Coordinates of C-alpha atoms in Angstrom, one line a residue:
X18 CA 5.4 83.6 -67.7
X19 CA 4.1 84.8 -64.3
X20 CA 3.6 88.2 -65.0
X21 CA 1.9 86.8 -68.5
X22 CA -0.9 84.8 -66.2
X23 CA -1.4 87.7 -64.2
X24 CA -2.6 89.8 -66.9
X25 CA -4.7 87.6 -68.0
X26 CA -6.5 86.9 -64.6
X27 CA -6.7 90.9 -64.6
X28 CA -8.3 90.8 -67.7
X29 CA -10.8 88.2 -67.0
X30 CA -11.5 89.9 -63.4
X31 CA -12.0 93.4 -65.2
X32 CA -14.5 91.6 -67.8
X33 CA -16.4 89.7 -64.9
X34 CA -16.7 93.3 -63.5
X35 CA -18.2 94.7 -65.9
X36 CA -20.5 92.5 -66.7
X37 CA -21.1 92.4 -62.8
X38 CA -21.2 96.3 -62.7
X39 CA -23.5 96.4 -65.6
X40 CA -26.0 94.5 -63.5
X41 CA -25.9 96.8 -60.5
X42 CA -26.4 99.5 -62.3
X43 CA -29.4 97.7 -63.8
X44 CA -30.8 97.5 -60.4
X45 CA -29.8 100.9 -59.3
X46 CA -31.2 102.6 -62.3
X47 CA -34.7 99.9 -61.4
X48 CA -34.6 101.2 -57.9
X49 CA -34.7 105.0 -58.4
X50 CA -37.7 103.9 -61.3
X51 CA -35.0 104.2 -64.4
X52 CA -35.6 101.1 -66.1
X53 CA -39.4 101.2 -65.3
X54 CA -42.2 103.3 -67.2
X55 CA -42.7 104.6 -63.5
X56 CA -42.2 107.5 -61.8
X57 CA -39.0 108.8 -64.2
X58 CA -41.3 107.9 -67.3
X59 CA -38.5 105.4 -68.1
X60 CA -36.5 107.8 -70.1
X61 CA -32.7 106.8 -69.6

C-alpha cells in the first residue's frame, strides 16, 4: 500500500511538472522573442 501511494504522488508531481515546465519554457521561448512575431520572426 505505501509504495502504491508513492507512485501515485510521483505521478501527480511529474504531471504538475510538466505542465509547470511547459510554462517556463513558454516564457523562455517569449524572452529570447520565440513566441513573439519579434526579432526571431516567431518561427518555432
Amino acid at each position: 500500500m505505501e509504495k502504491k501511494k508513492k507512485e501515485k504522488t510521483k505521478s501527480t508531481l511529474s504531471s504538475m511538472q510538466e505542465v509547470l515546465y511547459a510554462h517556463e519554457f513558454r516564457k523562455a521561448d517569449r524572452a529570447a522573442g520565440f513566441g513573439t512575431s519579434g526579432k526571431r520572426g516567431g518561427n518555432i
